[in-house]
mmCIF file of C-alpha atoms in Angstrom:
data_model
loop_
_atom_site.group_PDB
_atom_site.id
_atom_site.type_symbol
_atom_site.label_atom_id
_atom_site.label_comp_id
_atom_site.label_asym_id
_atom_site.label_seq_id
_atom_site.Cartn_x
_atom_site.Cartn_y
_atom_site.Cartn_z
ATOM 1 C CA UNK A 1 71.302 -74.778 -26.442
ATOM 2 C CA UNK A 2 69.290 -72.779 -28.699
ATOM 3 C CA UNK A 3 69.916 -69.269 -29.943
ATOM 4 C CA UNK A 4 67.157 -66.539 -28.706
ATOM 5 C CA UNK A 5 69.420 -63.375 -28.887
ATOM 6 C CA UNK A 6 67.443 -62.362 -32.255
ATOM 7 C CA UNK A 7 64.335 -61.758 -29.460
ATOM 8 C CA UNK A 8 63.580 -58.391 -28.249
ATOM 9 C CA UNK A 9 60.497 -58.594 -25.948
ATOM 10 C CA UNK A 10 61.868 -61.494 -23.847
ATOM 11 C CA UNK A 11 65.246 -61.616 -22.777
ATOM 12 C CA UNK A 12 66.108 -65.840 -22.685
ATOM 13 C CA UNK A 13 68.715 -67.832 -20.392
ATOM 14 C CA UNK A 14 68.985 -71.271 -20.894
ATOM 15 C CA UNK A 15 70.474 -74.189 -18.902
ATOM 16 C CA UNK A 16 70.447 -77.760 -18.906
ATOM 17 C CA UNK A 17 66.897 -78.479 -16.894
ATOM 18 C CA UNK A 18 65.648 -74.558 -17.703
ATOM 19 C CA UNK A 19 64.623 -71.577 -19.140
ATOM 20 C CA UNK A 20 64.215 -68.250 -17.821
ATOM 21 C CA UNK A 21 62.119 -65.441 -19.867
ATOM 22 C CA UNK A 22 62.439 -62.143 -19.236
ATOM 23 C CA UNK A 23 59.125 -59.771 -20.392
ATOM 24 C CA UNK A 24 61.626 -56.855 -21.401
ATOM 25 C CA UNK A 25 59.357 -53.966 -22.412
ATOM 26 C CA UNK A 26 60.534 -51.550 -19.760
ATOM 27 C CA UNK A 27 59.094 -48.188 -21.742
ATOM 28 C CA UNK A 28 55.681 -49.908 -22.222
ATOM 29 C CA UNK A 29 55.589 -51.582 -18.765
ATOM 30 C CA UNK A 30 55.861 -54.924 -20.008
ATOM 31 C CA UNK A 31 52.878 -54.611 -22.295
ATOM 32 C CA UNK A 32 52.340 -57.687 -23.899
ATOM 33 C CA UNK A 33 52.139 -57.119 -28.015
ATOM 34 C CA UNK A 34 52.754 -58.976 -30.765
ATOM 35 C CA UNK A 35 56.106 -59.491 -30.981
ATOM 36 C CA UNK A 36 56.369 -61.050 -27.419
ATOM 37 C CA UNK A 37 53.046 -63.610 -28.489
ATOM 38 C CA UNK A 38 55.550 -64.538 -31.601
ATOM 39 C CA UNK A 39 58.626 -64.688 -29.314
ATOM 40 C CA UNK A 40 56.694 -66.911 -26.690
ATOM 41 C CA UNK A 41 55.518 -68.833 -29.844
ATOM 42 C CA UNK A 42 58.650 -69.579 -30.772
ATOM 43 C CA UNK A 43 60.308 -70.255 -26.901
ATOM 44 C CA UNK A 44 57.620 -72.887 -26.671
ATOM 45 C CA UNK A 45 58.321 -74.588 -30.145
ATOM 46 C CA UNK A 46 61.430 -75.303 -28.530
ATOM 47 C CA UNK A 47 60.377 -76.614 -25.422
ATOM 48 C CA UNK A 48 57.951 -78.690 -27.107
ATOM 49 C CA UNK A 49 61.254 -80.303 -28.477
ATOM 50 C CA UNK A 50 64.025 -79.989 -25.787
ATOM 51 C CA UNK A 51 61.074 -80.266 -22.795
ATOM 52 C CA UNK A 52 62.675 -78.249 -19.604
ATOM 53 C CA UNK A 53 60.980 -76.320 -16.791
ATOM 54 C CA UNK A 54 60.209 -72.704 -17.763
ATOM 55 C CA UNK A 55 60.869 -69.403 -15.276
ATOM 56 C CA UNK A 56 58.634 -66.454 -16.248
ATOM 57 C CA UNK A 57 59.594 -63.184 -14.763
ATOM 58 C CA UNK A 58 59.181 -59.155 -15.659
ATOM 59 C CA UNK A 59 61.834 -56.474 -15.192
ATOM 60 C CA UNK A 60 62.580 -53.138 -13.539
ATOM 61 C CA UNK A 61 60.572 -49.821 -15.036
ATOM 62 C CA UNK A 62 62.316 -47.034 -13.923
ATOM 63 C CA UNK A 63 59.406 -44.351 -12.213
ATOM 64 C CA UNK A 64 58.200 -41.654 -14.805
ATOM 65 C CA UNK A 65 57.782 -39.374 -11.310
ATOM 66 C CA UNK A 66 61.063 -39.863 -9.618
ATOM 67 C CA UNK A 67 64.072 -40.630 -12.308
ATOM 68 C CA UNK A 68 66.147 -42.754 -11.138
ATOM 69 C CA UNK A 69 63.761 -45.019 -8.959
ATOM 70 C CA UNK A 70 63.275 -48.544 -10.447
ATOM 71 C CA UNK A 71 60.091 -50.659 -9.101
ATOM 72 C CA UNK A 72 59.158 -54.553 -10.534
ATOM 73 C CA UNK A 73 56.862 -54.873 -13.436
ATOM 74 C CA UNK A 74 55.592 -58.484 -13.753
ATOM 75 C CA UNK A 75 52.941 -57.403 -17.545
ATOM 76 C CA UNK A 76 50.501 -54.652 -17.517
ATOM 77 C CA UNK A 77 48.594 -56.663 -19.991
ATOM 78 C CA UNK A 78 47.853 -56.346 -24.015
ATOM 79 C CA UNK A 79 49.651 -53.374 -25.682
ATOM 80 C CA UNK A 80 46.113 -50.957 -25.200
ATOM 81 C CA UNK A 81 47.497 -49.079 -28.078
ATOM 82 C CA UNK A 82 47.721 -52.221 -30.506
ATOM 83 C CA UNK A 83 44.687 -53.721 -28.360
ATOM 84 C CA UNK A 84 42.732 -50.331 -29.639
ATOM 85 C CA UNK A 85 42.517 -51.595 -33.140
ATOM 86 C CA UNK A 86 42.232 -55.097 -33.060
ATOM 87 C CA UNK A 87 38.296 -56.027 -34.444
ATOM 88 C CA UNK A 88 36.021 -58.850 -34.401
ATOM 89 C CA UNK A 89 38.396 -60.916 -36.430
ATOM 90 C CA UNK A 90 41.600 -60.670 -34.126
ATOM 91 C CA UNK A 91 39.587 -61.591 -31.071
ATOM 92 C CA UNK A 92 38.032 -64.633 -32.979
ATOM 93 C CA UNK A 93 41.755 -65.841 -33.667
ATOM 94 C CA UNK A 94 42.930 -65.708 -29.847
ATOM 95 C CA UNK A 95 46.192 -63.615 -30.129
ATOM 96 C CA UNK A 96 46.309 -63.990 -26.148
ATOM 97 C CA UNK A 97 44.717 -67.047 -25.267
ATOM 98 C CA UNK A 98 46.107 -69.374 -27.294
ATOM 99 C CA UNK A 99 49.722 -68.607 -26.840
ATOM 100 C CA UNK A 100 49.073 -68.794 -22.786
ATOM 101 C CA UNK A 101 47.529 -71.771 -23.299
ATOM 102 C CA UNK A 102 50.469 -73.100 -25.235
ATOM 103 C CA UNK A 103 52.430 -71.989 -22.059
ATOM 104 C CA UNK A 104 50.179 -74.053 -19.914
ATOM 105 C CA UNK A 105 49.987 -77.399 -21.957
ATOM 106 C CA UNK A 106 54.529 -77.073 -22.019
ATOM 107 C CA UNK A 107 55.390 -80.726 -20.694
ATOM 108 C CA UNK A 108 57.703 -79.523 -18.036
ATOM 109 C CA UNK A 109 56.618 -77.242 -15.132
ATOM 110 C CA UNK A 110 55.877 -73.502 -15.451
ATOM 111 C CA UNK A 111 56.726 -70.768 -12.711
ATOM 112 C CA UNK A 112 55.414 -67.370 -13.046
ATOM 113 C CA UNK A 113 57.706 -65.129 -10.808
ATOM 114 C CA UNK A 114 55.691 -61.718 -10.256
ATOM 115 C CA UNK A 115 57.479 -58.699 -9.458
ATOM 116 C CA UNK A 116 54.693 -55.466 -8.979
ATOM 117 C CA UNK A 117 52.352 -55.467 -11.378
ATOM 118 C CA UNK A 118 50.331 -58.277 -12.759
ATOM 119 C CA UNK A 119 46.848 -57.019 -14.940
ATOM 120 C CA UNK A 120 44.745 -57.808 -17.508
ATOM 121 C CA UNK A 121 46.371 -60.050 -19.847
ATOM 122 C CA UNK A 122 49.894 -60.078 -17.440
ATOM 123 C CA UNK A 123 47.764 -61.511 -14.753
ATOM 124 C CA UNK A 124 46.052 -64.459 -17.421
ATOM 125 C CA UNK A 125 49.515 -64.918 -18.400
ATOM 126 C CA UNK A 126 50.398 -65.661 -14.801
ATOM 127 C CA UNK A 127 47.554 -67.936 -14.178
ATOM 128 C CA UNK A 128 48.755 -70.107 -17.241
ATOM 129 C CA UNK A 129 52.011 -70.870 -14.771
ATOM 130 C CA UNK A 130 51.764 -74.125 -13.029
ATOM 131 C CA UNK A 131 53.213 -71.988 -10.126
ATOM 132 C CA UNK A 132 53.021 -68.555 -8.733
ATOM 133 C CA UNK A 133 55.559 -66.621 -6.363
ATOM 134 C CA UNK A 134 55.916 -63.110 -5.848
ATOM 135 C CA UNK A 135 56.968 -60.238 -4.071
ATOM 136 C CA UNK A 136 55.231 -57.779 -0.950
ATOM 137 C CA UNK A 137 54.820 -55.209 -4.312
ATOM 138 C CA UNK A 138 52.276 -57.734 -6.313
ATOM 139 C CA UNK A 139 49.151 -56.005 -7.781
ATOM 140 C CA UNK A 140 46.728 -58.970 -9.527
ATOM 141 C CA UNK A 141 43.672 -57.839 -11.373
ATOM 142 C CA UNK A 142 41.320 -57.983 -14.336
ATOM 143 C CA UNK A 143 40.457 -54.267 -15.583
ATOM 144 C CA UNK A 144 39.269 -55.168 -19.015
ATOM 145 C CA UNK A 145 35.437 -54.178 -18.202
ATOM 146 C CA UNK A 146 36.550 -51.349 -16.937
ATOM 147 C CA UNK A 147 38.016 -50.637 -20.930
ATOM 148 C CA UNK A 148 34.898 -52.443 -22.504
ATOM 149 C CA UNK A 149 35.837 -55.693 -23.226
ATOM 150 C CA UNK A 150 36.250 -58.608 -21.446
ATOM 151 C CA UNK A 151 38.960 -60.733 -20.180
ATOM 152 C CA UNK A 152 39.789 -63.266 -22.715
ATOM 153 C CA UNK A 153 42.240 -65.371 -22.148
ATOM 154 C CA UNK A 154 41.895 -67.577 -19.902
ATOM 155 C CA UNK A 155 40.766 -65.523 -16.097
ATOM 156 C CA UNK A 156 37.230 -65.972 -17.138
ATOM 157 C CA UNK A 157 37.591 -70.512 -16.538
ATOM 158 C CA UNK A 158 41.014 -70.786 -14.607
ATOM 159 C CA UNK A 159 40.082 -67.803 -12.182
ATOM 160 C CA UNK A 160 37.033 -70.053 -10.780
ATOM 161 C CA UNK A 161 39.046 -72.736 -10.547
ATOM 162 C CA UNK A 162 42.231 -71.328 -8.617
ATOM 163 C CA UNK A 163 40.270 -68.758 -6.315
ATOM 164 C CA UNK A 164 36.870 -69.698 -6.295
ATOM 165 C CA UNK A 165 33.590 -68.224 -7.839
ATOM 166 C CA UNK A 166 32.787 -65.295 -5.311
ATOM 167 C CA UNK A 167 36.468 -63.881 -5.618
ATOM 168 C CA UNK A 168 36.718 -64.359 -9.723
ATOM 169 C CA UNK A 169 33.673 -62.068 -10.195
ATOM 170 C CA UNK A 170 34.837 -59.183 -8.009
ATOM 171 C CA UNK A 171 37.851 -59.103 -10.211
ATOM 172 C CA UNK A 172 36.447 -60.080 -13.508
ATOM 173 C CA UNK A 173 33.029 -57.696 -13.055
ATOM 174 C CA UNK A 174 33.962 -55.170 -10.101
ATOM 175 C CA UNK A 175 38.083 -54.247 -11.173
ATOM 176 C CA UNK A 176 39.016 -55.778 -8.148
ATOM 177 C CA UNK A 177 42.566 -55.786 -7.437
ATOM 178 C CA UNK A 178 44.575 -58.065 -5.005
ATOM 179 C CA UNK A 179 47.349 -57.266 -3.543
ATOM 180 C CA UNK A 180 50.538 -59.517 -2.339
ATOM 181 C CA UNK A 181 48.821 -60.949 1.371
ATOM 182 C CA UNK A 182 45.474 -61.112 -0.515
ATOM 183 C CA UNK A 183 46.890 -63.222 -3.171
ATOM 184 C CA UNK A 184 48.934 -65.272 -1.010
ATOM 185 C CA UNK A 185 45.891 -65.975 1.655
ATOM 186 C CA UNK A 186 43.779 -66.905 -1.441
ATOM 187 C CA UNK A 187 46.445 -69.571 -2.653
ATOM 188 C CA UNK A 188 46.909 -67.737 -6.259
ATOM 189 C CA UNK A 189 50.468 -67.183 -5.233
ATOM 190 C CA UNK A 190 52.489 -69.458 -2.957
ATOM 191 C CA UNK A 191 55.354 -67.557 -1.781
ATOM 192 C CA UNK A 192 56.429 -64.300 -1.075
ATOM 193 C CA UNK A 193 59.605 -62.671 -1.603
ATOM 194 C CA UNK A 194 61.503 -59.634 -1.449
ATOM 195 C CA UNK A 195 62.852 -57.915 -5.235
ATOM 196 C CA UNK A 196 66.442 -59.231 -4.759
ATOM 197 C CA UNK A 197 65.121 -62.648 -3.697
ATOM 198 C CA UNK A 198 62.410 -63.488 -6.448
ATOM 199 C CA UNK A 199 64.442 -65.219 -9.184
ATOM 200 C CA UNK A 200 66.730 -66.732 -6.751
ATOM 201 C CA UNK A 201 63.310 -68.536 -5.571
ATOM 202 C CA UNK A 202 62.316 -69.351 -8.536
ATOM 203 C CA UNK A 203 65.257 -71.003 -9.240
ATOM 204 C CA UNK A 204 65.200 -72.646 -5.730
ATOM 205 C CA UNK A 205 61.588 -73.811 -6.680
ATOM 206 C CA UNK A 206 62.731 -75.024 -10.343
ATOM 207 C CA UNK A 207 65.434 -77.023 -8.306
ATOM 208 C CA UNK A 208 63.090 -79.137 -6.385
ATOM 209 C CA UNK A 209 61.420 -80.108 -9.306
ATOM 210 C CA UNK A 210 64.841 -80.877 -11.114
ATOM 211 C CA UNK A 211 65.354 -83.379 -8.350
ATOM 212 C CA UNK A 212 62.011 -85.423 -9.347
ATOM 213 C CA UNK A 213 62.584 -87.978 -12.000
ATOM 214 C CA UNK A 214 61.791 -85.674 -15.490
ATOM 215 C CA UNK A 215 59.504 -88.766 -16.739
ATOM 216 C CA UNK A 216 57.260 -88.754 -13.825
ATOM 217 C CA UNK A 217 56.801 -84.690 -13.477
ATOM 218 C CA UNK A 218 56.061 -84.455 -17.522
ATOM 219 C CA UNK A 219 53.309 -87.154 -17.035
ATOM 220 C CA UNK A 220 51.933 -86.505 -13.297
ATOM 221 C CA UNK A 221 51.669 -82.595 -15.002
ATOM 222 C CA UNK A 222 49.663 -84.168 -17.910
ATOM 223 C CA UNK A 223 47.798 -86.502 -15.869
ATOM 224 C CA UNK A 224 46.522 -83.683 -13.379
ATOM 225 C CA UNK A 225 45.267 -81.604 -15.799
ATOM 226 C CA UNK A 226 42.676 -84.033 -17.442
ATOM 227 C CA UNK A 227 39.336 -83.524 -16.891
ATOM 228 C CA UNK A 228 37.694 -85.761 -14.301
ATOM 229 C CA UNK A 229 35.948 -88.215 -16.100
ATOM 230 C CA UNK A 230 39.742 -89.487 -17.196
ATOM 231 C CA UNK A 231 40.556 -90.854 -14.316
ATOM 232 C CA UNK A 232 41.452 -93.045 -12.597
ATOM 233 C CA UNK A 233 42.027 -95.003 -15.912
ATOM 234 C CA UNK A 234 44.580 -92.535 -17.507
ATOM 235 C CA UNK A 235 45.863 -92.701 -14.106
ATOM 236 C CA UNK A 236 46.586 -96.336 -14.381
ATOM 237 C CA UNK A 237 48.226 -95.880 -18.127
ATOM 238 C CA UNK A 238 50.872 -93.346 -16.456
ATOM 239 C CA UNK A 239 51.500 -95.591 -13.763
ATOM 240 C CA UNK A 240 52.086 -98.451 -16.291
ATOM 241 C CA UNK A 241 54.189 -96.325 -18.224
ATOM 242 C CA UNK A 242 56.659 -95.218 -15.548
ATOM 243 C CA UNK A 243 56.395 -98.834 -13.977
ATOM 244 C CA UNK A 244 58.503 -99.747 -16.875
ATOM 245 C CA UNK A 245 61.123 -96.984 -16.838
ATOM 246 C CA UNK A 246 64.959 -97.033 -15.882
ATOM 247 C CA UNK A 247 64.500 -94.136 -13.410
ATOM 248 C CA UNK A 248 62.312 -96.168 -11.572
ATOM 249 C CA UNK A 249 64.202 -99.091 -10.776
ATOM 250 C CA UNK A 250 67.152 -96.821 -10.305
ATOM 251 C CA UNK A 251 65.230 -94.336 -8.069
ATOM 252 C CA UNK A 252 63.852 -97.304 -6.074
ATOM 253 C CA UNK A 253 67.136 -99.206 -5.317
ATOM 254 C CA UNK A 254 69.018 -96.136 -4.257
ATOM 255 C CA UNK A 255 66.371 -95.282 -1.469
ATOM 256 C CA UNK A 256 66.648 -98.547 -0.687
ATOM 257 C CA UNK A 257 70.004 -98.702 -0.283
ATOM 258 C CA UNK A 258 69.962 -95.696 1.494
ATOM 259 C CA UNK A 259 67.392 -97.123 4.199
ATOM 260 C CA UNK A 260 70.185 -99.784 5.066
ATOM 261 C CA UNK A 261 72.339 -97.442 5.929
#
């Protein structure tokens, strides 16, 4: 197990198949800044390594109206105050959209668990997740016209591609927002759950996959994300590959035996 208690934008549990991050920015509503793009960095260094399925979730923000009154945050996007300064030069290097795209190409599954409120860069982060679930309180959404820029990393390609072109340009050119039943109708998100039951799905989610042999998932998850022209030939390497593994043969002959039962 590795060490992350030197973070202080994501809060990490490890366990033997998984991680769970924590966005912890409670005062800034999970804003993503620097220091969580480093921390991220750094979480996926290790999972490059020590592959294992990653759980992405926010925290509670307590209400600045009513003290005392906690509601989910999932990310409210870049940290507008850092965001405000960055020039021609920081956009050109990809502070965003090449850490979520780090997140994306991990070798083991990703599930983004969305509590409230998902914008602007939160919401790109969440479409870098191999998996969405959420809660009745999700809010989804691109506002970066609205602030004069656009969104850059990533809702301008994947958007199209998980919701369709009609839907991606209400949110990317109208500040569309979707809410939980919008969301789930649209297939962005595949399960809804109350507050108190999100992580425990997630973790019910990362379970099934922990069942699969961990060969198979890293290379069906690399295999499905190659562009078409790839197949079915790269399909036919990964076949090859786990035609030749342990956890096949093993795999094979228990549900065999089990079928004579």
């Amino acid at each position: 197990m590795t060490d992350f208690s030197h973070f202080t934008a994501l809060r990490v549990e490890e366990r033997e198949d998984r991680v769970h991050a924590r966005m912890d920015r409670p005062g800034v509503r999970n804003a993503i800044d620097q220091t969580m793009v480093d921390e991220f960095h750094e979480l996926c260094a290790h999972l490059e390594r020590e592959p294992k399925i990653l759980i992405i979730s926010g925290t509670q923000v307590e209400s600045k109206r009513e003290p005392g009154t906690f509601s989910g945050i999932f990310a409210s996007g870049a940290d507008i105050g850092q965001l405000r300064e960055r020039r021609r030069d920081d956009a050109l290097r990809g502070v965003n959209s090449q850490v979520f795209d780090r997140i994306h190409r991990l070798p083991m599954p990703v599930i983004a668990a969305i509590d409230g409120f998902a914008l602007g860069g939160g919401a790109e982060l969440a479409y870098a997740a191999d998996f969405r679930i959420a809660t009745p309180a999700l809010k989804m959404g691109q506002p970066e016209t609205g602030l004069g820029i656009t969104a850059a990393a990533g809702a301008q390609w994947r958007l199209k591609e998980l919701v369709g072109e009609p839907v991606a340009l209400e949110l990317l050119l109208a500040g569309r927002i979707l809410d939980a039943q919008e969301a789930l109708d649209l297939k962005l998100v595949t399960e809804l759950h109350e507050p108190d039951a999100l992580e425990e799905a997630a973790h019910a989610l990362a379970d099934r996959i922990a069942k699969q042999d961990p060969l198979a998932v890293r290379l069906s998850k690399r295999v499905f994300h190659l562009p078409r022209e790839a197949h079915p030939h790269v399909d036919e390497i990964a076949q090859a590959i786990l035609f030749e593994s342990e956890a096949k043969f093993d795999r094979m002959q228990a549900f065999l035996d089990r079928k004579k039962k």
